[in-house]
XYZ file of C-alpha atoms in Angstrom:
622
model
C 115.343 130.871 109.060
C 113.720 130.803 105.603
C 110.465 133.033 106.031
C 109.045 128.878 106.211
C 106.807 130.391 109.503
C 105.199 133.568 109.281
C 107.173 136.387 111.338
C 105.361 137.406 114.287
C 106.029 138.175 117.836
C 102.231 138.693 119.359
C 101.646 134.606 119.901
C 100.595 133.747 123.815
C 102.692 131.275 125.660
C 100.439 128.719 124.377
C 101.406 127.327 120.971
C 99.111 124.320 119.062
C 100.847 121.910 116.253
C 98.870 120.198 114.052
C 100.073 117.980 111.225
C 96.827 116.370 109.131
C 95.352 116.095 106.031
C 98.009 113.229 104.933
C 98.641 110.853 107.355
C 98.987 110.554 110.583
C 97.055 113.430 111.926
C 98.614 114.536 115.415
C 97.999 117.390 117.624
C 100.915 118.864 120.173
C 100.565 121.524 123.083
C 103.135 124.202 124.454
C 103.368 126.411 127.346
C 105.981 128.308 127.198
C 108.437 125.921 125.168
C 107.225 123.086 127.953
C 105.470 119.942 125.888
C 102.653 119.493 127.816
C 100.525 117.531 125.587
C 100.792 115.536 122.171
C 98.596 112.522 120.414
C 97.588 111.087 117.575
C 94.736 111.359 116.181
C 94.231 107.171 115.540
C 94.022 106.538 118.846
C 90.672 108.764 119.638
C 88.903 107.877 116.590
C 90.172 103.901 116.024
C 90.855 104.889 112.504
C 94.940 103.895 111.747
C 96.288 106.431 110.358
C 94.117 108.995 110.697
C 94.667 111.709 108.051
C 91.701 113.920 109.010
C 91.396 116.923 110.954
C 92.820 115.616 114.345
C 89.375 117.550 116.565
C 90.329 114.501 119.265
C 93.191 114.876 119.764
C 93.019 118.862 119.812
C 90.662 118.235 122.748
C 92.783 116.279 124.527
C 95.042 118.797 124.353
C 93.813 121.322 125.884
C 92.704 119.471 128.505
C 95.385 118.596 129.368
C 96.388 122.048 129.567
C 93.910 123.133 131.463
C 92.695 125.450 129.116
C 89.971 126.565 126.366
C 89.891 127.128 123.121
C 89.425 130.674 123.461
C 93.018 130.715 125.218
C 94.657 129.874 121.960
C 94.471 132.987 119.183
C 97.107 131.387 116.708
C 97.828 127.632 115.726
C 100.344 126.827 113.385
C 100.150 123.908 110.122
C 103.220 121.352 110.494
C 103.544 122.273 106.402
C 103.093 124.446 103.370
C 100.486 123.279 100.931
C 100.893 125.267 98.484
C 104.391 124.170 97.735
C 103.125 120.490 98.417
C 100.563 121.411 95.380
C 103.139 123.174 92.981
C 105.226 119.999 93.004
C 102.081 118.493 91.968
C 101.920 120.736 89.244
C 105.602 121.247 88.539
C 106.081 116.728 88.031
C 102.833 116.318 86.405
C 103.582 119.228 83.736
C 107.679 117.601 83.627
C 106.120 113.819 82.276
C 103.289 115.065 80.716
C 101.394 113.588 79.104
C 102.045 110.523 81.003
C 99.898 110.860 84.081
C 97.410 113.797 82.801
C 93.938 111.353 83.910
C 95.585 110.944 87.614
C 96.004 114.297 87.766
C 92.896 115.492 86.679
C 90.976 113.109 88.811
C 93.173 114.180 91.889
C 93.313 117.692 91.137
C 89.686 118.833 92.297
C 90.652 117.241 95.922
C 93.835 119.010 95.901
C 91.767 122.341 95.474
C 89.069 121.355 98.005
C 90.860 119.724 100.449
C 94.642 120.377 100.282
C 94.934 124.143 98.339
C 92.397 126.279 100.984
C 94.147 124.290 103.975
C 94.399 127.939 106.003
C 90.601 128.283 106.024
C 89.641 124.697 106.352
C 91.863 124.826 109.414
C 90.152 127.979 110.516
C 86.610 126.779 110.349
C 88.016 123.460 111.633
C 89.233 124.520 114.759
C 86.118 126.909 115.761
C 83.836 124.560 114.629
C 84.973 121.229 116.190
C 87.300 122.763 119.321
C 86.230 125.947 119.706
C 89.301 128.148 118.884
C 89.036 131.328 116.050
C 92.548 131.921 115.974
C 91.285 134.126 112.267
C 93.636 133.732 108.872
C 96.380 135.698 110.177
C 96.427 133.646 113.401
C 97.218 130.474 111.552
C 101.000 129.477 110.797
C 102.337 127.479 108.679
C 106.021 125.985 108.952
C 108.066 123.447 106.076
C 107.389 120.251 106.696
C 111.063 119.417 106.946
C 111.857 122.181 109.315
C 108.768 120.775 111.777
C 111.139 117.288 111.378
C 113.947 119.553 112.101
C 112.276 121.236 114.960
C 110.779 118.238 116.156
C 114.687 116.240 115.922
C 116.375 119.295 117.313
C 114.594 120.695 120.649
C 113.936 118.406 122.728
C 116.676 116.570 121.987
C 119.707 116.954 125.268
C 122.038 118.947 123.255
C 122.905 122.741 122.619
C 124.451 122.090 119.767
C 123.591 119.138 117.262
C 123.978 118.039 113.328
C 120.341 117.025 112.793
C 119.475 114.896 109.571
C 116.112 114.662 107.847
C 115.081 111.991 105.885
C 111.396 110.664 104.487
C 109.323 110.212 101.479
C 108.655 113.763 100.673
C 106.617 117.231 101.655
C 106.552 119.689 100.025
C 109.729 120.154 97.264
C 112.161 118.079 100.254
C 113.111 114.490 100.834
C 116.733 114.734 102.730
C 117.913 117.951 104.651
C 121.045 119.031 106.788
C 120.565 121.094 109.547
C 122.648 123.068 112.618
C 121.000 123.286 116.060
C 122.963 125.743 118.482
C 121.030 126.850 121.104
C 117.431 128.764 120.042
C 119.220 128.759 116.312
C 118.288 125.321 113.735
C 119.198 126.307 110.028
C 119.343 123.841 107.238
C 122.867 123.686 105.643
C 121.666 121.561 102.501
C 118.185 119.619 101.096
C 117.585 117.018 98.664
C 114.638 117.657 96.856
C 111.616 115.631 94.666
C 111.595 112.314 93.711
C 114.701 111.639 94.269
C 114.581 109.939 97.846
C 115.193 106.720 100.076
C 111.977 107.200 101.273
C 110.498 106.648 98.617
C 113.064 103.858 97.511
C 112.008 102.147 101.117
C 108.039 102.053 99.851
C 108.334 101.273 95.908
C 109.196 97.247 97.464
C 107.196 98.173 100.578
C 104.658 98.555 97.341
C 106.434 95.257 95.235
C 106.888 93.210 98.394
C 103.499 93.145 98.599
C 102.881 95.296 101.740
C 100.739 98.340 101.626
C 102.474 101.857 101.271
C 102.638 103.892 104.142
C 101.881 101.710 106.548
C 104.425 98.406 106.385
C 107.942 99.635 105.572
C 108.913 98.526 109.031
C 107.619 94.591 107.807
C 110.338 95.460 105.030
C 112.792 95.918 107.648
C 112.075 93.265 110.154
C 111.878 90.551 107.092
C 115.635 91.529 106.048
C 117.432 89.536 108.528
C 115.618 86.018 106.931
C 117.604 87.609 103.534
C 120.880 87.724 101.881
C 121.712 91.194 100.690
C 122.028 89.391 97.090
C 120.015 92.748 95.134
C 122.160 95.780 96.365
C 124.826 96.018 93.677
C 122.291 95.719 91.328
C 120.114 98.296 93.151
C 122.652 100.072 93.335
C 123.993 100.145 89.640
C 120.487 100.507 88.256
C 117.720 102.186 90.964
C 120.046 104.599 92.964
C 123.190 106.235 92.259
C 124.418 106.792 96.037
C 127.539 109.682 95.955
C 130.571 109.467 98.713
C 128.702 112.524 100.693
C 125.760 110.448 100.504
C 123.349 112.268 97.855
C 121.516 110.365 95.395
C 119.416 110.685 92.684
C 116.996 107.705 91.682
C 116.038 106.642 88.003
C 112.762 107.552 87.062
C 112.367 105.022 84.221
C 111.941 102.018 87.045
C 109.130 104.081 88.807
C 105.633 105.561 88.463
C 104.785 107.232 91.965
C 105.350 110.620 90.083
C 102.522 110.089 87.610
C 100.501 107.101 88.580
C 99.343 105.088 91.019
C 101.785 102.922 91.516
C 105.117 103.002 93.383
C 107.069 100.633 90.465
C 106.876 99.906 86.947
C 107.134 96.879 84.204
C 110.811 98.486 84.221
C 111.069 97.200 87.793
C 109.464 93.881 87.156
C 111.968 92.895 84.836
C 114.790 94.266 86.827
C 114.260 91.422 89.522
C 112.239 88.774 87.474
C 108.917 89.430 88.039
C 105.779 90.724 88.943
C 105.637 92.476 92.687
C 104.030 89.895 95.067
C 100.421 90.161 95.772
C 99.012 90.137 99.484
C 98.272 86.992 99.767
C 101.213 85.651 97.743
C 103.300 83.138 100.326
C 106.577 84.729 101.319
C 109.479 83.338 100.100
C 113.331 83.771 99.561
C 113.128 85.856 96.830
C 111.422 88.663 99.283
C 113.578 88.125 101.903
C 116.703 88.952 100.260
C 115.172 91.230 98.237
C 113.979 93.571 101.552
C 117.990 92.494 102.795
C 119.414 94.209 99.999
C 117.449 97.367 99.984
C 117.830 97.846 103.546
C 121.744 97.039 103.154
C 121.589 100.014 100.545
C 119.612 102.452 103.246
C 121.716 101.908 105.829
C 124.583 102.439 103.247
C 122.766 105.732 102.238
C 122.297 107.087 105.804
C 125.348 106.569 106.947
C 127.118 108.311 104.548
C 124.498 111.794 105.207
C 125.349 111.423 108.415
C 128.732 111.415 108.379
C 128.040 114.506 106.168
C 125.603 116.108 108.362
C 129.369 115.281 111.431
C 131.339 117.536 109.410
C 129.472 120.395 107.226
C 128.396 121.534 111.266
C 130.948 120.310 113.485
C 128.975 119.214 116.184
C 129.782 115.789 117.225
C 126.290 114.949 118.848
C 123.225 114.009 116.096
C 119.864 114.168 115.885
C 117.218 112.741 113.265
C 113.706 112.618 112.595
C 111.464 111.791 109.395
C 110.077 108.758 108.448
C 112.703 106.900 107.594
C 114.562 107.580 111.398
C 112.590 105.067 112.308
C 114.489 101.970 111.287
C 116.036 101.079 113.902
C 118.073 98.599 112.403
C 120.309 101.557 110.869
C 120.027 103.992 113.700
C 121.929 100.758 115.671
C 124.306 100.645 112.754
C 125.024 104.991 112.651
C 125.503 104.305 116.612
C 128.393 101.701 116.665
C 129.874 102.889 113.475
C 130.896 106.057 115.598
C 130.194 108.984 113.637
C 129.411 110.761 116.489
C 129.371 110.868 120.181
C 125.829 110.650 120.710
C 122.698 109.749 119.250
C 119.218 111.170 120.096
C 116.018 110.167 117.987
C 112.984 111.614 117.974
C 110.156 109.397 119.092
C 107.690 110.183 116.944
C 109.826 110.604 114.100
C 106.816 110.819 111.362
C 104.394 113.347 110.563
C 102.490 113.149 113.461
C 105.479 114.507 115.441
C 105.838 117.075 113.252
C 102.672 118.607 114.773
C 105.206 119.099 117.774
C 107.812 120.273 115.955
C 106.193 122.779 114.076
C 105.102 124.893 117.422
C 108.416 124.113 118.676
C 110.285 125.624 115.904
C 107.483 128.680 115.916
C 108.109 129.487 120.277
C 111.890 128.782 119.593
C 112.465 130.494 115.979
C 110.414 133.234 116.292
C 109.143 134.108 119.280
C 112.716 134.172 121.179
C 111.810 131.357 123.335
C 114.345 130.455 125.019
C 114.856 126.623 125.193
C 115.445 124.619 127.767
C 118.471 121.801 127.290
C 117.019 118.776 130.108
C 120.105 116.405 130.944
C 118.224 112.883 129.352
C 115.563 115.169 126.844
C 112.594 117.207 126.883
C 109.893 114.306 125.503
C 108.987 113.043 128.968
C 109.577 109.767 128.267
C 106.851 110.341 125.222
C 104.472 109.368 128.046
C 101.981 112.542 126.043
C 98.751 111.076 126.151
C 95.706 110.581 128.227
C 95.703 109.290 131.264
C 92.756 107.655 133.505
C 92.636 107.726 137.553
C 91.866 104.913 139.858
C 88.220 105.111 140.089
C 87.697 106.386 136.327
C 89.067 103.312 135.358
C 86.773 100.420 137.632
C 83.373 102.621 136.758
C 84.493 102.628 132.658
C 85.606 98.667 133.686
C 82.337 98.054 135.215
C 80.290 99.970 132.448
C 81.825 97.693 129.984
C 80.916 94.405 132.033
C 84.291 93.819 133.217
C 85.024 91.696 136.075
C 87.587 92.478 138.175
C 90.444 92.829 141.301
C 91.380 96.015 142.479
C 94.935 95.030 143.934
C 95.919 96.454 147.136
C 98.289 99.841 147.242
C 101.599 99.153 145.556
C 101.504 95.712 144.856
C 100.057 95.383 141.223
C 104.097 95.211 140.544
C 104.569 91.729 142.258
C 101.430 90.480 140.946
C 101.778 90.947 137.838
C 105.481 89.754 137.859
C 104.401 86.670 139.247
C 101.067 86.434 136.321
C 104.859 86.867 133.805
C 106.372 85.058 135.316
C 104.312 82.114 135.649
C 104.061 82.176 131.144
C 100.692 84.860 131.327
C 100.483 87.144 128.599
C 99.526 90.425 130.218
C 97.719 93.655 128.698
C 99.471 96.127 130.022
C 97.612 99.617 130.819
C 99.135 102.243 133.010
C 100.102 106.300 133.188
C 99.498 108.513 130.054
C 99.737 107.149 126.304
C 102.780 106.831 124.529
C 103.208 110.016 121.992
C 104.248 108.473 118.341
C 104.015 104.723 116.821
C 105.712 102.667 119.889
C 104.298 100.718 123.257
C 106.553 101.675 126.032
C 104.857 100.827 129.318
C 101.939 102.596 129.006
C 99.956 100.680 126.541
C 101.891 97.526 126.229
C 101.580 93.534 125.721
C 104.126 91.888 128.142
C 105.260 88.330 127.811
C 108.101 85.965 129.754
C 111.065 86.137 126.939
C 112.683 82.924 127.895
C 109.831 81.194 126.689
C 111.116 79.770 122.968
C 107.065 79.640 121.914
C 106.046 83.058 123.261
C 107.078 84.763 119.386
C 104.888 82.086 117.665
C 101.701 82.802 120.482
C 102.115 86.464 120.502
C 101.770 87.221 116.561
C 99.013 84.406 116.246
C 96.962 84.183 119.043
C 96.709 87.868 119.863
C 98.614 90.387 117.272
C 97.032 88.372 114.761
C 99.912 89.418 112.175
C 102.815 87.409 110.034
C 104.953 84.862 111.975
C 107.628 86.556 111.544
C 107.423 89.406 112.512
C 109.839 89.812 115.991
C 109.169 91.544 119.205
C 111.267 94.098 121.543
C 112.821 93.897 124.631
C 112.475 95.823 127.550
C 114.958 96.039 129.649
C 116.089 98.037 133.158
C 119.167 100.560 132.159
C 121.168 99.464 135.237
C 121.091 95.881 133.312
C 120.740 96.151 129.773
C 125.125 96.236 129.036
C 124.839 92.617 130.878
C 122.716 91.281 127.764
C 122.727 92.768 125.125
C 126.210 95.259 123.093
C 125.015 98.522 123.984
C 124.853 100.632 126.948
C 123.729 103.192 126.716
C 120.065 104.756 126.743
C 117.594 103.757 124.175
C 114.233 104.921 125.733
C 112.036 105.114 122.628
C 113.100 101.748 121.380
C 115.099 103.194 118.093
C 118.229 101.640 119.021
C 118.267 97.608 117.458
C 122.177 95.766 119.065
C 123.024 92.365 119.392
C 122.533 90.094 122.546
C 125.752 89.136 123.756
C 127.730 86.066 123.374
C 127.574 84.874 126.857
C 123.888 84.880 126.613
C 123.387 83.415 123.270
C 123.158 79.162 122.748
C 124.517 77.258 120.673
C 122.303 76.721 117.252
C 120.329 72.926 116.995
C 122.167 70.199 115.214
C 121.390 70.770 111.126
C 119.955 74.430 111.921
C 122.648 75.831 109.442
C 121.128 74.705 106.546
C 117.730 76.929 107.161
C 115.933 78.702 105.236
C 113.840 81.915 105.766
C 111.479 81.266 108.383
C 112.173 78.142 109.129
C 114.752 80.032 111.110
C 112.387 81.513 113.807
C 111.586 78.429 115.470
C 115.452 77.875 116.372
C 116.209 78.949 120.019
C 119.501 81.450 119.245
C 119.719 83.370 123.265
C 118.896 82.606 126.457
C 115.690 85.456 125.429
C 114.683 84.120 122.586
C 110.980 85.480 121.965
C 113.520 89.138 121.943
C 115.982 87.761 119.654
C 116.138 88.185 115.507
C 117.356 85.726 113.247
C 120.395 87.605 113.151
C 120.682 88.060 116.698
C 119.752 91.509 117.614
C 117.187 93.184 119.200
C 114.840 96.766 119.240
C 116.200 97.309 123.113
C 113.628 99.959 125.045
C 115.677 100.670 127.976
C 113.298 101.445 131.053
C 114.776 104.197 133.766
C 112.944 104.578 137.330
C 113.301 108.472 136.417
C 111.067 108.205 133.146
C 108.497 105.521 133.941
C 108.514 104.411 137.512
C 105.400 102.197 137.094
C 107.470 99.768 134.392
C 110.268 100.268 135.702
C 109.118 98.839 139.368
C 107.375 95.407 137.454
C 110.536 94.857 135.510
C 112.130 95.065 138.560
C 110.020 92.391 140.518
C 110.035 89.987 137.762
C 114.392 90.773 137.254
C 114.222 89.342 140.866
C 111.560 86.673 140.346
C 113.693 85.390 137.547
C 116.937 86.193 137.642
C 116.142 87.927 133.901
C 115.485 91.844 133.556
C 113.723 91.533 130.551
C 110.002 91.416 129.521
C 108.826 91.194 126.001
C 106.924 94.686 124.864
C 104.837 94.874 122.101
C 102.503 97.591 121.125
C 98.664 97.211 122.790
C 96.573 96.587 119.664
C 95.759 93.977 117.042
C 96.747 94.175 113.020
C 94.884 97.119 111.446
C 93.979 98.711 114.800
C 95.878 102.356 116.818
C 97.243 101.237 120.085
C 94.780 101.379 122.769
C 93.930 104.645 124.323
C 91.626 104.187 127.096
C 89.975 101.463 129.571
C 87.307 100.703 126.701
C 89.434 100.144 123.890
C 91.591 98.142 126.599
C 89.553 95.683 127.688
C 88.355 95.341 124.135
C 91.341 94.104 122.386
C 91.936 91.879 125.876
C 88.243 90.399 125.141
C 89.173 89.965 121.189
C 92.232 88.073 122.346
C 94.248 85.473 123.401
C 95.127 87.622 126.590
C 95.487 85.848 130.001
C 95.542 89.391 132.803
C 94.893 92.324 132.034
C 96.225 95.339 134.628
C 94.236 98.742 134.942
C 95.587 101.061 136.695
C 95.242 98.780 140.073
C 92.556 96.477 138.293
C 93.396 93.277 137.085
C 91.423 91.410 134.967
C 92.113 87.175 134.140
C 90.194 86.198 130.574
C 88.546 83.202 133.146
C 86.256 85.895 135.015
C 84.829 87.595 132.453
C 82.101 86.423 130.481
C 82.351 85.034 127.435
C 79.364 86.711 125.104
C 81.858 90.151 125.213
C 84.249 88.218 123.369
C 84.144 89.138 119.268
C 87.251 87.041 117.772
C 88.152 88.782 114.897
C 88.678 87.046 111.783
C 91.833 87.925 110.968
C 92.169 87.444 107.212
C 89.791 90.622 107.279
C 92.218 93.169 109.400
C 94.190 95.243 106.828
C 97.709 95.705 107.413
């Protein structure tokens, strides 16, 4: 390993990892290499993609570990700000004089908030968290090394190829590494400005969505389109070689020197200016999304094949923002390039906090790695939890009216409400780490109802009607409903609904275009079946999440269907709920019917209407 983390041997058993000052700030705490807690700052601050110092997340981690700030002498930051500044400076010099105005405007901010990070971290840690590590006690990993460590060390593999793909770290945009026991060696890197993540973000921008926030919308839009522009993308924008390495033609992009992702030449290539966010989505945008998705999948599969060939390992781990592209992950699994695939559930920058801490523990402290049969992420349930007595007290203080359920009846009563067509807010146990709700902070519904996708999108999530929903399915039943018989506990794989669970298309439906396809039932579980018969699957195992498994089991017993719609407990523009108060507010401000928190069941009709403040969907941020 390079000197990307300071060479120190005197760290205590407690290691704190931090990501901050860019987007998705987070903190993670290890004790002797075991993951004790991890959380994103946005869940506490209620500020989506919060980039500020993660004081609340750190203080939660300390509380969860039963330790004080003074018990931690060292922390690890997830990247190297000075290398980032070197890239910024070199880029502007390479393109000078173009972009000088942008550089002049950003330079003071970099000096104040980015370059002097060590001093800023020390001050924030001491002032807000009671941690006084000293200047020598703050270590720095490299961005892609943090991603790679987050992917390999918690994985269930003693030996694995590791592929990381995102926008950009310091210089690196893509890396291949080889993990063996405690060792993790980076074998190959691709550097800025050539980036699949930034290519995806450029199209996100061009399609009228928010960069670094809405790339997943482009993935969800792609099945409505046809990849008619894929060859044009390959011919003009990206030169992809057989081994997956690539170069972008930067004459179509402005992200090196300006405040835009694309330029007029890009507009001309695709026949017009970028879509305004307020404009309706047309078949053109859907075809562009489909074309981008096809090219991205091709690059990822080629890179994965190279990673497996270079390392000789038949196990593959993924991290980085592009690893959240579960459609590409599903195709990668079906391609058989690797025998086993594991994707870090917090694959984006938040997971860098965890990876930085793991890199230090294993690569510099000589910490022994314990390879778990499933993985070391504890089902990603690493956030705050609340005891039933505390939940009841907080709900009373919020003005909520609720029923306390008898012991052992929470799952059966909730399943009964779901079987009656009710939409349920489900809040149980520790909050999830990463962008997916996995049955701890979830909104649930019956997937058999053909109208449920529109109900959830428009009346509860306040978001675009085209957005698909994911199925949570009993692990022991997944192969009966989907073309998948693998663990997918983190909702990171897409697979098709089995032929025998599909329904015949309605007469004349073949001529439907775009979002018109949305209203056509395609399977016995239409709410979780996308227009191409695919579904983003979460398998639920009794060992990982017994409460959620029990709920699915009761619903299966009532209905014969082992599946529930599972979407994150939030509305558009807000982070997933963290506390009982957050959950109650979201419940009151949407058309959810039932809220179940611990053993408390709330019905909408029992609540005081004065506590409802309906948000204006048009004012919500993407």
